[in-house]
PDB file of N, CA and C in Angstrom:
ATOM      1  N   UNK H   1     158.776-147.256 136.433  1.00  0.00           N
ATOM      2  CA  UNK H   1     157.770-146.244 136.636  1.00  0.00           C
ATOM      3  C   UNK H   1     157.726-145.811 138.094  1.00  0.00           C
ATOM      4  N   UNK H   2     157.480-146.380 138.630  1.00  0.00           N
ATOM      5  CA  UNK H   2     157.542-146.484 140.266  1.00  0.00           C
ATOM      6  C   UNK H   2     158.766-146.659 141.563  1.00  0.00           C
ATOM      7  N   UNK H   3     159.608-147.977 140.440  1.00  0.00           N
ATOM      8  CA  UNK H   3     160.955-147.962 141.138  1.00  0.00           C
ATOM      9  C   UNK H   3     160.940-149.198 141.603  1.00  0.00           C
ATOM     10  N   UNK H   4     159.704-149.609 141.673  1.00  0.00           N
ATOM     11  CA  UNK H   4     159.244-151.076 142.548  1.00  0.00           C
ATOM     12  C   UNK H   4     159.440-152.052 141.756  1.00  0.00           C
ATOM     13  N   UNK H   5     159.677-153.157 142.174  1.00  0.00           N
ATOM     14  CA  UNK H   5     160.066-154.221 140.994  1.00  0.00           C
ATOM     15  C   UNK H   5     158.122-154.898 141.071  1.00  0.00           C
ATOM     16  N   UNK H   6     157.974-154.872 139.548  1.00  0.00           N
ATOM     17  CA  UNK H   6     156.749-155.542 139.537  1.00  0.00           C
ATOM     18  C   UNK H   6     156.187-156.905 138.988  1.00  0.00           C
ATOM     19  N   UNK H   7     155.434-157.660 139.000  1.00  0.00           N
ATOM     20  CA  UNK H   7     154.898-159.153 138.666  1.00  0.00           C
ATOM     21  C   UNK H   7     154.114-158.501 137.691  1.00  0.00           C
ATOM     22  N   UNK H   8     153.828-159.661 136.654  1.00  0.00           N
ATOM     23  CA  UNK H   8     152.263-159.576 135.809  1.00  0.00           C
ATOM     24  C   UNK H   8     152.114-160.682 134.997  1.00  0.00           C
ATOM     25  N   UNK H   9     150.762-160.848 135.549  1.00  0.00           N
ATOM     26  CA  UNK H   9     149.989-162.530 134.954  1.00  0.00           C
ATOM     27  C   UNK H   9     149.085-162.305 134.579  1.00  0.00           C
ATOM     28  N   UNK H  10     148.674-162.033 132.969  1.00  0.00           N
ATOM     29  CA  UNK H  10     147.681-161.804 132.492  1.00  0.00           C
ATOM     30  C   UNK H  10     147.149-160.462 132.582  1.00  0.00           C
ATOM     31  N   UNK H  11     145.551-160.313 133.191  1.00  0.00           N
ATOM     32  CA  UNK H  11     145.378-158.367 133.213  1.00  0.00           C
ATOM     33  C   UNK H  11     145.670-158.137 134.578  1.00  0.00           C
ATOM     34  N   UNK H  12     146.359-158.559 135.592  1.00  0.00           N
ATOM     35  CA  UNK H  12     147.290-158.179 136.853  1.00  0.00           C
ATOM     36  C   UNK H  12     148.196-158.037 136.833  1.00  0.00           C
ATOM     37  N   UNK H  13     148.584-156.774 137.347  1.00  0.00           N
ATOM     38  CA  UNK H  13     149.989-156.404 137.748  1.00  0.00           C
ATOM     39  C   UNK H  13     150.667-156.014 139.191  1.00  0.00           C
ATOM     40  N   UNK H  14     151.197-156.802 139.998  1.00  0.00           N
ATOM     41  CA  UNK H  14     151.365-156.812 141.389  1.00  0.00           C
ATOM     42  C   UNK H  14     152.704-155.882 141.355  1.00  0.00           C
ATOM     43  N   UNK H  15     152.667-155.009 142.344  1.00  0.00           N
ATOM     44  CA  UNK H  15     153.641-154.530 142.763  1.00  0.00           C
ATOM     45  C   UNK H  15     153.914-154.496 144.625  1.00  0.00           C
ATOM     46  N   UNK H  16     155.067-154.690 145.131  1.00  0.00           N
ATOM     47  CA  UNK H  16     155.443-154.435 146.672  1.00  0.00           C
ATOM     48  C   UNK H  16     156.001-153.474 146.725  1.00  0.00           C
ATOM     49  N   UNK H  17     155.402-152.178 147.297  1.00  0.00           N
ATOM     50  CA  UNK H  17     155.931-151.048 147.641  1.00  0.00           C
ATOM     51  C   UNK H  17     157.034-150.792 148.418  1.00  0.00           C
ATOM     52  N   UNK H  18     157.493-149.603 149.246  1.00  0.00           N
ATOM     53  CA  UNK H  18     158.420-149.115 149.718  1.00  0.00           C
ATOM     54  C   UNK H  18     157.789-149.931 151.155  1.00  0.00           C
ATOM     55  N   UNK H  19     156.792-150.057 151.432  1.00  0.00           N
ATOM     56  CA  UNK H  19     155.994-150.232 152.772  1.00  0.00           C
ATOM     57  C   UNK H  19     156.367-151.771 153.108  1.00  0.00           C
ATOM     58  N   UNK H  20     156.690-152.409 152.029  1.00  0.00           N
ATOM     59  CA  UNK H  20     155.977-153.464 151.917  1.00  0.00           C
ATOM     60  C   UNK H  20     155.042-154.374 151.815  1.00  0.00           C
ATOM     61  N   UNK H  21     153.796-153.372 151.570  1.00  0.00           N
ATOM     62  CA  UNK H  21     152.952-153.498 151.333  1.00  0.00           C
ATOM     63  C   UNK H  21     152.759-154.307 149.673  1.00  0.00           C
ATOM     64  N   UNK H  22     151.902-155.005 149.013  1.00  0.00           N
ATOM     65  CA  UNK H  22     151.269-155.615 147.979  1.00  0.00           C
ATOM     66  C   UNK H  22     150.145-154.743 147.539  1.00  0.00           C
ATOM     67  N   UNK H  23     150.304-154.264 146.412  1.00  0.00           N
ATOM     68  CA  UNK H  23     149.472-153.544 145.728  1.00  0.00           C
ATOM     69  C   UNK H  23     149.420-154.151 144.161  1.00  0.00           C
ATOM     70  N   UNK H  24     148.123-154.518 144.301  1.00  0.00           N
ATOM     71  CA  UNK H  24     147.246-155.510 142.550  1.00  0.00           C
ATOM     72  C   UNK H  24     146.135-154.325 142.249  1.00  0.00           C
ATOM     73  N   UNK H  25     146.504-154.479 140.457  1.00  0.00           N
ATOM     74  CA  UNK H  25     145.911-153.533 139.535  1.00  0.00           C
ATOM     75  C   UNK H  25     144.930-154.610 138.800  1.00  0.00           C
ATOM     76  N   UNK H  26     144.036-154.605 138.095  1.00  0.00           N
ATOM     77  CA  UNK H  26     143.675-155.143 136.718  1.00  0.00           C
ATOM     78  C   UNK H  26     143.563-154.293 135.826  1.00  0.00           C
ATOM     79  N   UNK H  27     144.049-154.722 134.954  1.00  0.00           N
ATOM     80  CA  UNK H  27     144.784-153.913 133.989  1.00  0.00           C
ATOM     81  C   UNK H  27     143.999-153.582 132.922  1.00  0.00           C
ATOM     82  N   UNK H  28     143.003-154.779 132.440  1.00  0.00           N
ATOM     83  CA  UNK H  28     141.859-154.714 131.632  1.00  0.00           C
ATOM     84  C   UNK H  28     140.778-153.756 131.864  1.00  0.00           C
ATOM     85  N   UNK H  29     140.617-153.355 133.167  1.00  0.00           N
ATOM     86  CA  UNK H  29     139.406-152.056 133.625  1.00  0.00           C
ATOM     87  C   UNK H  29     140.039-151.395 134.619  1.00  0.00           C
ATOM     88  N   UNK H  30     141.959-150.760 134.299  1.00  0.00           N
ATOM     89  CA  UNK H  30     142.755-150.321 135.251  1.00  0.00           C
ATOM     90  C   UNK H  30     144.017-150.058 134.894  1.00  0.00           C
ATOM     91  N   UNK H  31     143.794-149.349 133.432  1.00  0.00           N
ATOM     92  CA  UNK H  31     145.106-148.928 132.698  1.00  0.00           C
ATOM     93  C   UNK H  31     146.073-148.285 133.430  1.00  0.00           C
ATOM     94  N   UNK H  32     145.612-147.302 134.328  1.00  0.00           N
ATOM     95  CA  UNK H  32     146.628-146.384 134.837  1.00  0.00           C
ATOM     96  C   UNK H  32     146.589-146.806 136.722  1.00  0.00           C
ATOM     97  N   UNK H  33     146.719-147.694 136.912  1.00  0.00           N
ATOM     98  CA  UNK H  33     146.816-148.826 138.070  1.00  0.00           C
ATOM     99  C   UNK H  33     146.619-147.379 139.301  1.00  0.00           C
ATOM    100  N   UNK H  34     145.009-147.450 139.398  1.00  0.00           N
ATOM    101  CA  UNK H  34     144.890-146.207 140.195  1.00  0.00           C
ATOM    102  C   UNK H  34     143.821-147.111 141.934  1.00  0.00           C
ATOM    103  N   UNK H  35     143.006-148.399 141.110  1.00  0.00           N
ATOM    104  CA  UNK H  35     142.453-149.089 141.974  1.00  0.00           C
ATOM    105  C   UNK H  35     142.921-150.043 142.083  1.00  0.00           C
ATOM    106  N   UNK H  36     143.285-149.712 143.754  1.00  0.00           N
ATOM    107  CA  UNK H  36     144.267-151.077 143.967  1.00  0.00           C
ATOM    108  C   UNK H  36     143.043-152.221 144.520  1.00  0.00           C
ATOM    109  N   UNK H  37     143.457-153.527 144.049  1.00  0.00           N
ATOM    110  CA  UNK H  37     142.098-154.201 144.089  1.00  0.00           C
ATOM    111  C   UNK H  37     142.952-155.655 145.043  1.00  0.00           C
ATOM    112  N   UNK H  38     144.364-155.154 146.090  1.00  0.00           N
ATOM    113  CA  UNK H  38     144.326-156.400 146.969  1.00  0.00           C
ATOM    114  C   UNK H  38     143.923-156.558 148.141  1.00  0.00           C
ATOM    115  N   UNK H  39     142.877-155.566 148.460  1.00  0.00           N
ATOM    116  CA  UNK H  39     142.188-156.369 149.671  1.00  0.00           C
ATOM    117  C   UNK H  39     140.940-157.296 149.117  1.00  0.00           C
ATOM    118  N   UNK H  40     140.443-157.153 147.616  1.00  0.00           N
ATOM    119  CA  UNK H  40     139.474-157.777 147.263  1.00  0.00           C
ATOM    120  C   UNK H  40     140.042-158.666 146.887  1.00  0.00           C
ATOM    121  N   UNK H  41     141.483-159.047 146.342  1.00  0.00           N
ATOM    122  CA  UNK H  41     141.193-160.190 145.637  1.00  0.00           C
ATOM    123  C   UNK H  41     142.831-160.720 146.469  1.00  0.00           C
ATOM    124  N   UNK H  42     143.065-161.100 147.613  1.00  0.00           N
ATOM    125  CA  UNK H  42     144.439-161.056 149.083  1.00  0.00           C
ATOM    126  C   UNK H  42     145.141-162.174 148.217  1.00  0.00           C
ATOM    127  N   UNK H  43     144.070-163.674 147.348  1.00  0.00           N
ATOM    128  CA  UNK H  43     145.070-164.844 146.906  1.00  0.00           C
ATOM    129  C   UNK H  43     145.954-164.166 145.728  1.00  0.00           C
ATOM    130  N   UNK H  44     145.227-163.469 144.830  1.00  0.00           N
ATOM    131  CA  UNK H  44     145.978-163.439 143.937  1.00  0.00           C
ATOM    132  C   UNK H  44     147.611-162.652 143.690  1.00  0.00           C
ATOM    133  N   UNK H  45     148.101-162.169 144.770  1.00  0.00           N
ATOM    134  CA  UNK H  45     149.628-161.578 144.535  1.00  0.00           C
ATOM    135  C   UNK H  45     150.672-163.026 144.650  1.00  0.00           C
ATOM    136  N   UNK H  46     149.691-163.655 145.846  1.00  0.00           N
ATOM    137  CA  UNK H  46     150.925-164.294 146.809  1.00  0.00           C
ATOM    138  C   UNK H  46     151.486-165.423 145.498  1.00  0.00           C
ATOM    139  N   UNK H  47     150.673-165.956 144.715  1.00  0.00           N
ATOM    140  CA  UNK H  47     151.231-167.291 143.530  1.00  0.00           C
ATOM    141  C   UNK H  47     152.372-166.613 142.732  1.00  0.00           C
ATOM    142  N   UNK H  48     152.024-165.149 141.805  1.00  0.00           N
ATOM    143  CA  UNK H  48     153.490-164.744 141.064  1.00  0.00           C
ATOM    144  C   UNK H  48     154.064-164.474 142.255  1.00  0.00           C
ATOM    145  N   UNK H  49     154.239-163.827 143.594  1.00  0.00           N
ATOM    146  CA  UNK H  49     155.262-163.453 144.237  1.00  0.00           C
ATOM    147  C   UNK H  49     156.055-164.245 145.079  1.00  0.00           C
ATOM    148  N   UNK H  50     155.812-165.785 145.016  1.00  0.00           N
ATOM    149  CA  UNK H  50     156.147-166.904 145.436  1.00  0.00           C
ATOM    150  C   UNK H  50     157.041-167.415 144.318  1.00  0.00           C
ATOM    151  N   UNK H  51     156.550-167.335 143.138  1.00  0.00           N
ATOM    152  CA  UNK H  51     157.494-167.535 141.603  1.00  0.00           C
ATOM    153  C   UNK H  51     158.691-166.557 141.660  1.00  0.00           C
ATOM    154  N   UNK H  52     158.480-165.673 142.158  1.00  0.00           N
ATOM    155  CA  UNK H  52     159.584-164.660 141.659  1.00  0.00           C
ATOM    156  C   UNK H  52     160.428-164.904 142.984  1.00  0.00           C
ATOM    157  N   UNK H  53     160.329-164.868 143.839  1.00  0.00           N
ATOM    158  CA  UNK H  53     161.032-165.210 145.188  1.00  0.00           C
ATOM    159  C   UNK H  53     162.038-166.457 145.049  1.00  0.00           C
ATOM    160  N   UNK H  54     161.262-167.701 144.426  1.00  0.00           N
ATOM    161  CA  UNK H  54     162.187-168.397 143.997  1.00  0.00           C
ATOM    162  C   UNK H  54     163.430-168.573 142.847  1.00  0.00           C
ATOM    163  N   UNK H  55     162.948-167.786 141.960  1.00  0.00           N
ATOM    164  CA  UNK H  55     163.713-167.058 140.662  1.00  0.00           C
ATOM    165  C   UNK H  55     164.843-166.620 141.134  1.00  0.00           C
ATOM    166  N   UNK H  56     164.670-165.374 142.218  1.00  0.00           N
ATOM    167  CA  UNK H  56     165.106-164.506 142.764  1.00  0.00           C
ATOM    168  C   UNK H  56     166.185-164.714 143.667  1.00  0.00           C
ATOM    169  N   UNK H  57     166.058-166.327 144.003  1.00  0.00           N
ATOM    170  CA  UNK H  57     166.802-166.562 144.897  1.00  0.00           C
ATOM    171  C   UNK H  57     167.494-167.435 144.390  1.00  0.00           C
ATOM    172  N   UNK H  58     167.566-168.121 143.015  1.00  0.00           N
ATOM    173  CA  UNK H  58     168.734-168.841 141.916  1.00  0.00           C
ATOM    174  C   UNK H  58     169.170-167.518 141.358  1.00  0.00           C
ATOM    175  N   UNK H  59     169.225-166.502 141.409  1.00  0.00           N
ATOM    176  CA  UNK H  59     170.048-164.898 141.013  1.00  0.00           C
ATOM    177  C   UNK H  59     171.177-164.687 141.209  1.00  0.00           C
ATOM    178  N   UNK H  60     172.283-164.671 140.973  1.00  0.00           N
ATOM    179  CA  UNK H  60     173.697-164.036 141.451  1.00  0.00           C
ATOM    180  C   UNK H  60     173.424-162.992 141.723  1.00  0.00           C
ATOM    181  N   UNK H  61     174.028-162.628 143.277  1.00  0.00           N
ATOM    182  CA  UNK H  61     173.998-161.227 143.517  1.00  0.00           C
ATOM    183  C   UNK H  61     173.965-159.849 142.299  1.00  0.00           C
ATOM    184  N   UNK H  62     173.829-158.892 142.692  1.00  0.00           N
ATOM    185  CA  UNK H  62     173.966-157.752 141.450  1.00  0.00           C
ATOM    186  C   UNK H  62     175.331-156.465 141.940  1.00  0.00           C
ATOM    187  N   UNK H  63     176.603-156.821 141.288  1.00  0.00           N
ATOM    188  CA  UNK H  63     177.697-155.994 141.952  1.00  0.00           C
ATOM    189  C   UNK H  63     176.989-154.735 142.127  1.00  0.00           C
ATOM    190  N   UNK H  64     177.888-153.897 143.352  1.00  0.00           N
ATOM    191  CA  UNK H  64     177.479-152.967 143.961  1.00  0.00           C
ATOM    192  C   UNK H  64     178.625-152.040 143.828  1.00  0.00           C
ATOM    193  N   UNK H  65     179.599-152.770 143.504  1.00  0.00           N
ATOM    194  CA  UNK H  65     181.081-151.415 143.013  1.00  0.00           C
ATOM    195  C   UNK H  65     182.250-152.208 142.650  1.00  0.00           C
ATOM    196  N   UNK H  66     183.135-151.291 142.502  1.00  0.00           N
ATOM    197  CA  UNK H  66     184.589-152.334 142.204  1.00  0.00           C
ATOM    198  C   UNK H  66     185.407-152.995 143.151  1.00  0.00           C
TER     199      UNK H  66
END
């Protein structure tokens, strides 16, 4: 949708922008992820994006050409 690779645990859905910035939705009162809610809630990105970092980093590269 965005381009951004995104997390989701339950009614959150974390995404890291182009900025690098962390941007969290709830999804339950935030279908169309318009309020970004991580300055209210700063713990909750960092636990999935600590999971995926490590995932991420047992990954084989992804070829880039022949």
């Amino acid at each position: 949708m965005r381009g951004e690779p995104a997390l989701r645990r339950g009614d959150w859905t974390s995404y890291r922008g182009r900025s690098g910035k962390d941007q969290l939705f709830q999804l339950a009162h935030d279908q169309r992820e318009q309020a970004d809610r991580s300055a209210a809630e700063p713990e909750l990105p960092a636990e999935p994006r600590a999971s995926w970092e490590r995932t991420d980093a047992g990954l084989l590269p992804y070829p880039t050409g022949s």
